[in-house]
PDB file of C-alpha atoms in Angstrom:
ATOM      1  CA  UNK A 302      63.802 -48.974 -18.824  1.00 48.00           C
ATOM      2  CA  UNK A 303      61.222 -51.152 -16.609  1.00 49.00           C
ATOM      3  CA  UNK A 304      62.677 -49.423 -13.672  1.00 41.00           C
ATOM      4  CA  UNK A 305      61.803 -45.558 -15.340  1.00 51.00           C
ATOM      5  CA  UNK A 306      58.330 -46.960 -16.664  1.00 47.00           C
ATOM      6  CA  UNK A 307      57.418 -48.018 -13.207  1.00 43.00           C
ATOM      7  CA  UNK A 308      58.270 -44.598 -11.537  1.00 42.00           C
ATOM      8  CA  UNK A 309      56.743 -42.897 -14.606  1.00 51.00           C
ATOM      9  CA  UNK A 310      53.198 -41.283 -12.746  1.00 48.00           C
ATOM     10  CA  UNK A 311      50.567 -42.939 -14.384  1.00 50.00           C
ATOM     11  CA  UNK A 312      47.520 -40.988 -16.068  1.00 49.00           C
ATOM     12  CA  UNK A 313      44.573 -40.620 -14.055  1.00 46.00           C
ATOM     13  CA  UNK A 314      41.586 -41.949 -15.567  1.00 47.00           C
ATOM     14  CA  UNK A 315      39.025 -39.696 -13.758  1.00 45.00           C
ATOM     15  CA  UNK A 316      37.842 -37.205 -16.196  1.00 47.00           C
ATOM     16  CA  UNK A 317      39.188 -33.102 -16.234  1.00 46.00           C
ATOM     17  CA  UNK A 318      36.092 -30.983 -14.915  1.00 46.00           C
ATOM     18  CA  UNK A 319      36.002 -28.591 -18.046  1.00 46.00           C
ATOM     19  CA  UNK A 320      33.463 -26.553 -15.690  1.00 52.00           C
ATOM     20  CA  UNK A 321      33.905 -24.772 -12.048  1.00 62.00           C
ATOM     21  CA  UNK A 322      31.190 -25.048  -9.621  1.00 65.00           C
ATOM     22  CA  UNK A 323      30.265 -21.177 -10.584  1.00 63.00           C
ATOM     23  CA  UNK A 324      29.931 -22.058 -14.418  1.00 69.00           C
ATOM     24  CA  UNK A 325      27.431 -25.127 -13.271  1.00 68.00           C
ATOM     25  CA  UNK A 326      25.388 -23.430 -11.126  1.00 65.00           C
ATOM     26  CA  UNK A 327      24.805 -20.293 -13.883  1.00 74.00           C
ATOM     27  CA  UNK A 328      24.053 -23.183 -16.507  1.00 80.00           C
ATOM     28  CA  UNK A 329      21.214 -24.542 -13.449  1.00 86.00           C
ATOM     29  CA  UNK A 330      19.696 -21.353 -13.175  1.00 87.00           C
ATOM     30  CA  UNK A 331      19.657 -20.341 -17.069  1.00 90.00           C
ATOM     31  CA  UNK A 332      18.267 -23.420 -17.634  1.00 91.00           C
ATOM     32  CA  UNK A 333      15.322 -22.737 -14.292  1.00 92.00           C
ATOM     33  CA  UNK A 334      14.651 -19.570 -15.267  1.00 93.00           C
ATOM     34  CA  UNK A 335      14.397 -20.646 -19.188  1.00 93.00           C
ATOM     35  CA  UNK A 336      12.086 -23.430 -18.382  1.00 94.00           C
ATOM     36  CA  UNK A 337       9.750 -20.929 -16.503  1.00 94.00           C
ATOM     37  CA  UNK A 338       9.939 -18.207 -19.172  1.00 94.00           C
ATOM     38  CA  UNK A 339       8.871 -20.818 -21.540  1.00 95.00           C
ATOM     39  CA  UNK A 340       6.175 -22.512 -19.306  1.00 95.00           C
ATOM     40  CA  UNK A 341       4.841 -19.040 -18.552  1.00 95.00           C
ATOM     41  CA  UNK A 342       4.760 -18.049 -21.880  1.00 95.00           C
ATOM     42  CA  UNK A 343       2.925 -20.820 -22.514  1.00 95.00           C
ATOM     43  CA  UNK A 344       0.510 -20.228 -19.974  1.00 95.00           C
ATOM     44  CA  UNK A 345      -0.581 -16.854 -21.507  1.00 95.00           C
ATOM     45  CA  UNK A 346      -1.073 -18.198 -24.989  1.00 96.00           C
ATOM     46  CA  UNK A 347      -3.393 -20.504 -23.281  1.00 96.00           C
ATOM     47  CA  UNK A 348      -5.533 -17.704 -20.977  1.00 95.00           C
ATOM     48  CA  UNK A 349      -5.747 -15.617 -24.288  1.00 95.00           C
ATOM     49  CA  UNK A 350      -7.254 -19.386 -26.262  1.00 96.00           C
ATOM     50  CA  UNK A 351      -9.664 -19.527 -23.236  1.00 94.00           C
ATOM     51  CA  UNK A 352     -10.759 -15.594 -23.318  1.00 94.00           C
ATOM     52  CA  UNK A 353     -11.303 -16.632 -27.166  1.00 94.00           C
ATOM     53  CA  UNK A 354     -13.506 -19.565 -26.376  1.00 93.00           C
ATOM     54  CA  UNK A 355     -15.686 -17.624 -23.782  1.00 92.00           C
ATOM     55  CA  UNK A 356     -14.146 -20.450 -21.164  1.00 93.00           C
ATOM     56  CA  UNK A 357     -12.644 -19.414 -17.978  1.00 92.00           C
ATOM     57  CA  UNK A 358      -8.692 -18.689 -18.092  1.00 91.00           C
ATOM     58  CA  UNK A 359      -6.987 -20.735 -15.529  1.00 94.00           C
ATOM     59  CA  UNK A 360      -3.515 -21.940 -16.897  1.00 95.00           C
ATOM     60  CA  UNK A 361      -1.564 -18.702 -15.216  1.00 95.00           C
ATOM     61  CA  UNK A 362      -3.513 -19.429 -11.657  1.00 95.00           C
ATOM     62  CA  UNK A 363      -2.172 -22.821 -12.108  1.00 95.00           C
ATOM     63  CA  UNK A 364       1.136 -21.875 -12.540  1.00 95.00           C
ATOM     64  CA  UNK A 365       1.319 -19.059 -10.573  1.00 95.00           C
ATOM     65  CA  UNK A 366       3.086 -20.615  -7.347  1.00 95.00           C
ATOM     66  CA  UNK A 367       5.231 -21.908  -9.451  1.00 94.00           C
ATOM     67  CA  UNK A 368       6.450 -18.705 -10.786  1.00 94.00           C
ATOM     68  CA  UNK A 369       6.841 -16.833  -7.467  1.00 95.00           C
ATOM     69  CA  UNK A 370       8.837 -19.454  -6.348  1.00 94.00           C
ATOM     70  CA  UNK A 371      11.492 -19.118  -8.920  1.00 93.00           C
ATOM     71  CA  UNK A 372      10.254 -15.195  -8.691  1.00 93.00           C
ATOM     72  CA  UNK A 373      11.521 -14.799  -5.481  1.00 93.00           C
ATOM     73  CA  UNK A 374      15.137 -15.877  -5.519  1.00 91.00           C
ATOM     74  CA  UNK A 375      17.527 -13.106  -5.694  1.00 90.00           C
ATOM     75  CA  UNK A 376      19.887 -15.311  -6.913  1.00 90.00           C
ATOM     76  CA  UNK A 377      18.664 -15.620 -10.343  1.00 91.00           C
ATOM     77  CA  UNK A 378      18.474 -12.405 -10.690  1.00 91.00           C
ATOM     78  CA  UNK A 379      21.731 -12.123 -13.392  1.00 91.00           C
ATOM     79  CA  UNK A 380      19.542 -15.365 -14.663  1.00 92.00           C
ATOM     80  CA  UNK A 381      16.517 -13.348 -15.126  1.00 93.00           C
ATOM     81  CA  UNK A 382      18.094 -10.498 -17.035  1.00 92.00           C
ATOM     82  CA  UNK A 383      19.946 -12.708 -19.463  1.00 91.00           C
ATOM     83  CA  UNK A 384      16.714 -14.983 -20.274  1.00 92.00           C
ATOM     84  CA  UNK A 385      14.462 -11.839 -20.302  1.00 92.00           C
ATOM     85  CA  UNK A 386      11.999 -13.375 -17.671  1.00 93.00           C
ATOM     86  CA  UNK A 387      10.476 -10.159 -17.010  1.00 94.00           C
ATOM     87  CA  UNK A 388       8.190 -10.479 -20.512  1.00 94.00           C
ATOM     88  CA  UNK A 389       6.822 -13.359 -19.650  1.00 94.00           C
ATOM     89  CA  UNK A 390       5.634 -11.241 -16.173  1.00 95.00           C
ATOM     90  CA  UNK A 391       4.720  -8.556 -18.932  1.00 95.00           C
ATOM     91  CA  UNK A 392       2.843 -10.799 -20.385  1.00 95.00           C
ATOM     92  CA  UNK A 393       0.762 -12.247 -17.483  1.00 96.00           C
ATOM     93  CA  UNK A 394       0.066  -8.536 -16.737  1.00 95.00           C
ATOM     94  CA  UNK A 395      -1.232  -7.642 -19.633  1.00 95.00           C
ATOM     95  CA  UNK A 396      -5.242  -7.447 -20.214  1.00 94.00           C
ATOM     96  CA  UNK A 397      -6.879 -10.539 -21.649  1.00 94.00           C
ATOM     97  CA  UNK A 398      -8.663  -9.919 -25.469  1.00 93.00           C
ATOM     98  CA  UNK A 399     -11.724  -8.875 -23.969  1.00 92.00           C
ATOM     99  CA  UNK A 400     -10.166  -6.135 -21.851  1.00 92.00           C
ATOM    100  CA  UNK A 401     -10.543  -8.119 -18.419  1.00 93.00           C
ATOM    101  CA  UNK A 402      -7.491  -7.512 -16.055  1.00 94.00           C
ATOM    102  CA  UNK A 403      -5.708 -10.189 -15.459  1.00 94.00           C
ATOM    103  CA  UNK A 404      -6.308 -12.207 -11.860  1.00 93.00           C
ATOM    104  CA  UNK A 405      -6.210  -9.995  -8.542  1.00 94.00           C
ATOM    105  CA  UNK A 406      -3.854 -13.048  -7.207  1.00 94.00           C
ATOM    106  CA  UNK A 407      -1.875 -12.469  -9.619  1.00 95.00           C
ATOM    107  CA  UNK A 408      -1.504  -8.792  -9.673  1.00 95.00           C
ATOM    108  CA  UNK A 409      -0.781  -8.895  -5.833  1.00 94.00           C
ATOM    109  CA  UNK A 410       1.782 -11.151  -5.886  1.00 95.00           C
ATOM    110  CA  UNK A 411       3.843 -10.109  -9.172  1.00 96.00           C
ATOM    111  CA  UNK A 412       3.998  -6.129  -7.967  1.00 96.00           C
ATOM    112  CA  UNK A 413       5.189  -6.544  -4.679  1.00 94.00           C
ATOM    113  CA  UNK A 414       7.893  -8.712  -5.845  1.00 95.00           C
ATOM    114  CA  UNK A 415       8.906  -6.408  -8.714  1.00 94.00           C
ATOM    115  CA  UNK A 416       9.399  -3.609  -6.239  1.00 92.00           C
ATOM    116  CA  UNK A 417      12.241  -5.879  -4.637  1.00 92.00           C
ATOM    117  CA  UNK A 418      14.218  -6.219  -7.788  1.00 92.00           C
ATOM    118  CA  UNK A 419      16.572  -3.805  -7.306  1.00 90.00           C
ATOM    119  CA  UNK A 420      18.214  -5.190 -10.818  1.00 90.00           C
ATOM    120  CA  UNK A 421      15.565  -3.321 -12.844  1.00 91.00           C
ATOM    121  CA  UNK A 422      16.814  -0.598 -14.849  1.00 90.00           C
ATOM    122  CA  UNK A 423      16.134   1.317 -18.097  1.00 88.00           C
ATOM    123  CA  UNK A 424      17.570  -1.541 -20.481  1.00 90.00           C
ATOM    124  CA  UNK A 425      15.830  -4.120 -18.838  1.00 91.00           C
ATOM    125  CA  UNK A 426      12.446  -2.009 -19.104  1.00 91.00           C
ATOM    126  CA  UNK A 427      13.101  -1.381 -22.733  1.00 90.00           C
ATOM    127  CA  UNK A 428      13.805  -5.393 -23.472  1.00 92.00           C
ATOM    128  CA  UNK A 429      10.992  -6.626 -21.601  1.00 91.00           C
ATOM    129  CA  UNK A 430       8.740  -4.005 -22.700  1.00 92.00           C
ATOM    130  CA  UNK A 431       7.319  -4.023 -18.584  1.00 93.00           C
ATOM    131  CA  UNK A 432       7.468  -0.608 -18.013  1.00 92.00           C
ATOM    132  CA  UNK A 433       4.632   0.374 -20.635  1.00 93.00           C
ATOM    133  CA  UNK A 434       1.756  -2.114 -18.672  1.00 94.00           C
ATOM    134  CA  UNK A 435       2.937  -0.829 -15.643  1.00 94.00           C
ATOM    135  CA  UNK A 436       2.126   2.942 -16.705  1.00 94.00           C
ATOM    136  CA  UNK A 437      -1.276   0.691 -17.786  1.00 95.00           C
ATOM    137  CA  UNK A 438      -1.623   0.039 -14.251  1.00 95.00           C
ATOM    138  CA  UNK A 439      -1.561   3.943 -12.933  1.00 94.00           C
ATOM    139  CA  UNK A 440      -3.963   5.149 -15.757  1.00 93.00           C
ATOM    140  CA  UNK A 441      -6.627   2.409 -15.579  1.00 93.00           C
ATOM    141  CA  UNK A 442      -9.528   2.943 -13.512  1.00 92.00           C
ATOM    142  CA  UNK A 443     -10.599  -0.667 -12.554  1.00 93.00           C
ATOM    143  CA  UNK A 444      -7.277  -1.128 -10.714  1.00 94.00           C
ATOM    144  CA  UNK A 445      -7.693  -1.706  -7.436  1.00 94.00           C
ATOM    145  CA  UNK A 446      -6.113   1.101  -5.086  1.00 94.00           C
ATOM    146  CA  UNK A 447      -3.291  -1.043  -3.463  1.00 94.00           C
ATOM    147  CA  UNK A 448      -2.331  -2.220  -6.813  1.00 95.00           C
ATOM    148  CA  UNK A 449      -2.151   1.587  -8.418  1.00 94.00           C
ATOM    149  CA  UNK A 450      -0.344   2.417  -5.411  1.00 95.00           C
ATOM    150  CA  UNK A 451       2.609   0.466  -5.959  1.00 95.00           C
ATOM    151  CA  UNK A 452       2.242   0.833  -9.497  1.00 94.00           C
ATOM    152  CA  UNK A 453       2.977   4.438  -9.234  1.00 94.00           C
ATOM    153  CA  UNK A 454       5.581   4.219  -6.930  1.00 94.00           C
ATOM    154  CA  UNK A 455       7.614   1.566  -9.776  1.00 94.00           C
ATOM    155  CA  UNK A 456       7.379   4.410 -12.012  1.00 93.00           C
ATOM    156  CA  UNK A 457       8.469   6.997  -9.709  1.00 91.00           C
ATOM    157  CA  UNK A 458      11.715   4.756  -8.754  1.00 91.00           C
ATOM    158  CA  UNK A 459      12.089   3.638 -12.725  1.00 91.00           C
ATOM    159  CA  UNK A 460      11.986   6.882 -13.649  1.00 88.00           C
ATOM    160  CA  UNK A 461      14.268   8.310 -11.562  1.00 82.00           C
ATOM    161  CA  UNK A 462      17.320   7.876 -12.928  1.00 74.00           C
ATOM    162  CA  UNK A 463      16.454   8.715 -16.779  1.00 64.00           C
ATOM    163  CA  UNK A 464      14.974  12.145 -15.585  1.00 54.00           C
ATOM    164  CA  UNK A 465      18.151  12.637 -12.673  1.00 53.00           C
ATOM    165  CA  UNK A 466      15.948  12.992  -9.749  1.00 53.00           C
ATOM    166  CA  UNK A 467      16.606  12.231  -6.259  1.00 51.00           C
ATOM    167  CA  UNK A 468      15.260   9.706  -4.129  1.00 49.00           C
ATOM    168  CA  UNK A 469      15.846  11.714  -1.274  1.00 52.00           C
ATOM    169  CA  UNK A 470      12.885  13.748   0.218  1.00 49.00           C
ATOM    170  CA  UNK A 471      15.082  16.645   1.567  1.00 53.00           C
ATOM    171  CA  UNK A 472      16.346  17.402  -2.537  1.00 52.00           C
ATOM    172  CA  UNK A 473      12.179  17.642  -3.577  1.00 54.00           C
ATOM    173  CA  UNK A 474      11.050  21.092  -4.816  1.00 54.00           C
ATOM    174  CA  UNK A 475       7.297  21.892  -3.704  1.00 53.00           C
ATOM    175  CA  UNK A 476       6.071  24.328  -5.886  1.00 56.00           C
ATOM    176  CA  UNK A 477       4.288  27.081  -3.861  1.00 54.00           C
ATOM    177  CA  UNK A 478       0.980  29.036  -4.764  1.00 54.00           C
ATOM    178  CA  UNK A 479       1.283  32.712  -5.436  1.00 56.00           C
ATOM    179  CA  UNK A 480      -0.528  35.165  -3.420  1.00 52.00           C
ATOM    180  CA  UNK A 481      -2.156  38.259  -5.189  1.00 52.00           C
ATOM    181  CA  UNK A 482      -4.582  38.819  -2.312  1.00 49.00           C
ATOM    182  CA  UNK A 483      -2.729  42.035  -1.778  1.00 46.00           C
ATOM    183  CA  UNK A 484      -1.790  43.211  -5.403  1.00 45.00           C
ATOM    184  CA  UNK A 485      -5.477  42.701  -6.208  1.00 48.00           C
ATOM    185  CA  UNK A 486      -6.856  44.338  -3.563  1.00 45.00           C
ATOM    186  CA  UNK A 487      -8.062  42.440  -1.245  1.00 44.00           C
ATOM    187  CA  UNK A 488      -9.096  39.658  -3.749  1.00 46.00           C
ATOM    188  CA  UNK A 489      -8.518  36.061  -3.516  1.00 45.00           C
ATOM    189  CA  UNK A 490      -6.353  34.967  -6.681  1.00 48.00           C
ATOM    190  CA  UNK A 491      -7.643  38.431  -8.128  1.00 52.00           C
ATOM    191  CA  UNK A 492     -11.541  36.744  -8.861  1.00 56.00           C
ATOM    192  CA  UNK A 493     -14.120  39.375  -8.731  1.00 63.00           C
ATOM    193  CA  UNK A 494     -16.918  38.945  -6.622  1.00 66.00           C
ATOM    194  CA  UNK A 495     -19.028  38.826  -9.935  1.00 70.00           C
ATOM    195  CA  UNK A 496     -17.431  36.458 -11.530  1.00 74.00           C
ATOM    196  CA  UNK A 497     -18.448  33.712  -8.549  1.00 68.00           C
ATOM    197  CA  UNK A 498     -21.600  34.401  -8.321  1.00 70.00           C
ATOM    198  CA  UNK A 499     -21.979  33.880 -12.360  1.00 74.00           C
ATOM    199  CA  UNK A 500     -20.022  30.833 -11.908  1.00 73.00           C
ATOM    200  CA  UNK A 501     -22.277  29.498  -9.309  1.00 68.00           C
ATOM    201  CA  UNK A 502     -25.297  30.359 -11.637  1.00 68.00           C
ATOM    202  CA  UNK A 503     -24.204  28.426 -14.170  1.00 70.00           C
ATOM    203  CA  UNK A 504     -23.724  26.060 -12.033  1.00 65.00           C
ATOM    204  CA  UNK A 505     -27.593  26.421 -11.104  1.00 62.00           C
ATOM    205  CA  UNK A 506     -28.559  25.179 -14.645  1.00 61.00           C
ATOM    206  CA  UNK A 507     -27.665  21.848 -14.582  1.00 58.00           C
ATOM    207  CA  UNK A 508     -30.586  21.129 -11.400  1.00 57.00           C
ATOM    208  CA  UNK A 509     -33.705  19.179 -12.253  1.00 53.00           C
ATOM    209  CA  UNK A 510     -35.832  21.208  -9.879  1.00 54.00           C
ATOM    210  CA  UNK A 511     -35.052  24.665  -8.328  1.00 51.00           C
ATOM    211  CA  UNK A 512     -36.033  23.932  -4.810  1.00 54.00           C
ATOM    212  CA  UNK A 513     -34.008  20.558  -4.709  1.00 54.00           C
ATOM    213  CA  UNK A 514     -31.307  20.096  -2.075  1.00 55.00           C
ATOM    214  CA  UNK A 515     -28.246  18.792  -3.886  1.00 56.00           C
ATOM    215  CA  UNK A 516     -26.717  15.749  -2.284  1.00 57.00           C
ATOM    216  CA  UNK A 517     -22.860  16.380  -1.086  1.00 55.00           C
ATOM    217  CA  UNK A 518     -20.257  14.786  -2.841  1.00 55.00           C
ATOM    218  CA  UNK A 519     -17.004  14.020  -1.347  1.00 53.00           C
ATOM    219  CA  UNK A 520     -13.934  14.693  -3.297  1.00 51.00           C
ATOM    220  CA  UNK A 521     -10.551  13.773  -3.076  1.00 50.00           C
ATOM    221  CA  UNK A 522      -8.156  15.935  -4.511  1.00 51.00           C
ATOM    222  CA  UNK A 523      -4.108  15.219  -5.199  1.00 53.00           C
ATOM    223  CA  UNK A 524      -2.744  18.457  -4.511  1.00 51.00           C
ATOM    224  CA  UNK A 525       1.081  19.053  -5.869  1.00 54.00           C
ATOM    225  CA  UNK A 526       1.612  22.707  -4.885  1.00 57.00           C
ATOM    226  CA  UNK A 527       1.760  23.905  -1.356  1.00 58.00           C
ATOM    227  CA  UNK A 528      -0.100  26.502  -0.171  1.00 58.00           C
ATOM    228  CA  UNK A 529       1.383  30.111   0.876  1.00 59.00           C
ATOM    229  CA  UNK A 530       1.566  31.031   4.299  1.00 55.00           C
ATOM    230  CA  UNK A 531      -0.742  34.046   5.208  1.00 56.00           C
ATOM    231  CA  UNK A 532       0.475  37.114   5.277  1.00 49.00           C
ATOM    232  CA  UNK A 533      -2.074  37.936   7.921  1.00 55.00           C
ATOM    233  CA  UNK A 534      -0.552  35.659  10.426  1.00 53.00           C
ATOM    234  CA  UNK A 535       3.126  37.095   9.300  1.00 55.00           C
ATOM    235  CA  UNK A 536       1.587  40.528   9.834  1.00 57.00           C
ATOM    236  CA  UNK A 537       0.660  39.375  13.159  1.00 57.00           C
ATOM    237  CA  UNK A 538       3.816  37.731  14.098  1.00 60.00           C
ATOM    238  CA  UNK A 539       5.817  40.694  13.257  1.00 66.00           C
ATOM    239  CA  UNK A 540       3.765  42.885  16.002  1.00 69.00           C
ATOM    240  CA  UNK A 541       4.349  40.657  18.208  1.00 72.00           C
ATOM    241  CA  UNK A 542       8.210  40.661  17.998  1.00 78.00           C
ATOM    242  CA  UNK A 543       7.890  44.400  18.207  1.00 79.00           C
ATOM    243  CA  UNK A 544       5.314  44.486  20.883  1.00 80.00           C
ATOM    244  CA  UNK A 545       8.158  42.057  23.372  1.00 82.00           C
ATOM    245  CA  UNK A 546      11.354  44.524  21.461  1.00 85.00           C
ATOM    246  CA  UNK A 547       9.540  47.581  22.973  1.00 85.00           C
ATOM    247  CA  UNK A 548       8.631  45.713  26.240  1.00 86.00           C
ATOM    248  CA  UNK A 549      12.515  44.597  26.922  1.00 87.00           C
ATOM    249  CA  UNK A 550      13.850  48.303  26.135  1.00 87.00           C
ATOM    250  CA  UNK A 551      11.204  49.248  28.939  1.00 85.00           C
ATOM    251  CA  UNK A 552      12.333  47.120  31.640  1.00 86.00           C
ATOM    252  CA  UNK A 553      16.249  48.216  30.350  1.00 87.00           C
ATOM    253  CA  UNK A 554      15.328  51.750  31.277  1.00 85.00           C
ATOM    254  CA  UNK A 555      13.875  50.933  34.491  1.00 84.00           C
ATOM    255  CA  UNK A 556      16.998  49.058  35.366  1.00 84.00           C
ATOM    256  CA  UNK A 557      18.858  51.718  34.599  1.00 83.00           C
ATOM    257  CA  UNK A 558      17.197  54.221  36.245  1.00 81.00           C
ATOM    258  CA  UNK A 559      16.883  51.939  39.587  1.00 81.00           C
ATOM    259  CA  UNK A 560      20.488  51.673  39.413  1.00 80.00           C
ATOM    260  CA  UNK A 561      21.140  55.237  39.282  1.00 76.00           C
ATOM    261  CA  UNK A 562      18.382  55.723  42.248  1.00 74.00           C
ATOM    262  CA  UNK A 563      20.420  53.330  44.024  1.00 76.00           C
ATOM    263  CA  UNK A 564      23.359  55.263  43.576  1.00 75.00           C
ATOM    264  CA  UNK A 565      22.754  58.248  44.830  1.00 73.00           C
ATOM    265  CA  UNK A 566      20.825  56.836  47.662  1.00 61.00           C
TER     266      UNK A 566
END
């Protein structure tokens, strides 16, 4: 019996790991990315208290490198969804209760980094409620260009896959401008020569003095449908092809007839 119980393996009395190294690390992260979520949250209940107060609103400025850092690892992304990080970014986004944007700082480093999270999608947009102040950000006229810019082009990619279009340039349909010039004789989109000139003279009535020289303003125009080619220059291009047709047939013939020439020479 001594003899069995001193063979007999004893118990180790290091504890069983009830986790693997993969369950630790998510519980590291949820708890990083929970942490921020809450500190940031925090931060924008603070800005709004300030905006209140007529005091300046400093908390998300202070925590702002903070943010990006944790921002800017892909490998919380999975963290990020689950924890729904992205309102708290919502939230720092949003205007403050007077209507002032948010800090430029803070708008140039939060949308280049959302254009890099390639684990945005339609559910995650709906939870976090992001996609509405970005939409905020294309409409709103104090935005800065750069920011609108990529603004727009987060919608464009969110968008794509809830209305099934393509990301690829070759698979985009250009709508292209009809030409009546020739079923309306002659007239450009079928506008009378009258009906410019009246145009132009009620454009006339808005001038202070008669004899003023209006100042030129430059416009810049988005412009979605492609023009037409002229059907002038096609005109012209098809005389040409005939014009070198008729000049090859020529120099046939003469080939021809030199041969024969030759032949009976």
């Amino acid at each position: 019996m001594q003899f069995d119980a001193i063979l007999k393996p004893k118990k180790s009395s290091r504890p069983k790991k009830r986790k693997n190294n993969d369950e630790v690390l998510d519980s590291f992260a949820d708890d990083e990315v929970a942490r921020l979520r809450e500190a940031m949250n925090n931060a924008a209940d603070e800005d709004i208290r300030s905006n209140h107060d007529k005091i300046p609103a400093t908390a998300k400025l202070r925590l702002l490198p903070e943010a990006m850092e944790t921002l800017r690892k892909a490998s919380l992304a999975q963290s990020m969804i689950d924890n729904n990080l992205l309102e708290g970014v919502k939230r720092w986004l949003e205007p403050l209760p007077d209507r002032s944007l948010p800090a430029l700082n803070i708008q140039r480093e939060f949308f280049p980094i959302l254009k890099k999270m390639e684990f945005i999608d339609s559910a995650v947009l709906k939870e976090s409620g992001l996609g509405r102040i970005v939409v905020f950000y294309t409409k709103c006229k104090r935005v800065t260009p750069d920011i609108a810019r990529t603004a727009s082009e987060l919608v464009s990619t969110w968008s794509r896959p809830i209305i099934k279009r393509s990301a690829s340039y070759r698979d985009r349909i250009v709508p292209v401008a009809r030409d009546d010039g020739d079923a309306n004789g002659g007239r450009f989109g079928g506008e009378k020569l009258g009906a410019i000139l009246a145009r132009a003279k009620e454009s006339e009535k808005g001038r202070v003095r008669k004899n003023a020289v209006t100042v030129p303003q430059s416009e810049l125009g988005n412009y979605t449908v492609a023009p037409r080619a002229n059907a002038n220059l096609m005109r012209a291009n098809t005389s040409v092809d005939v014009d070198v047709e008729r000049r090859r047939k020529n120099a046939e013939r003469l080939r021809a007839l030199t041969r024969k020439v030759a032949m009976r020479g």
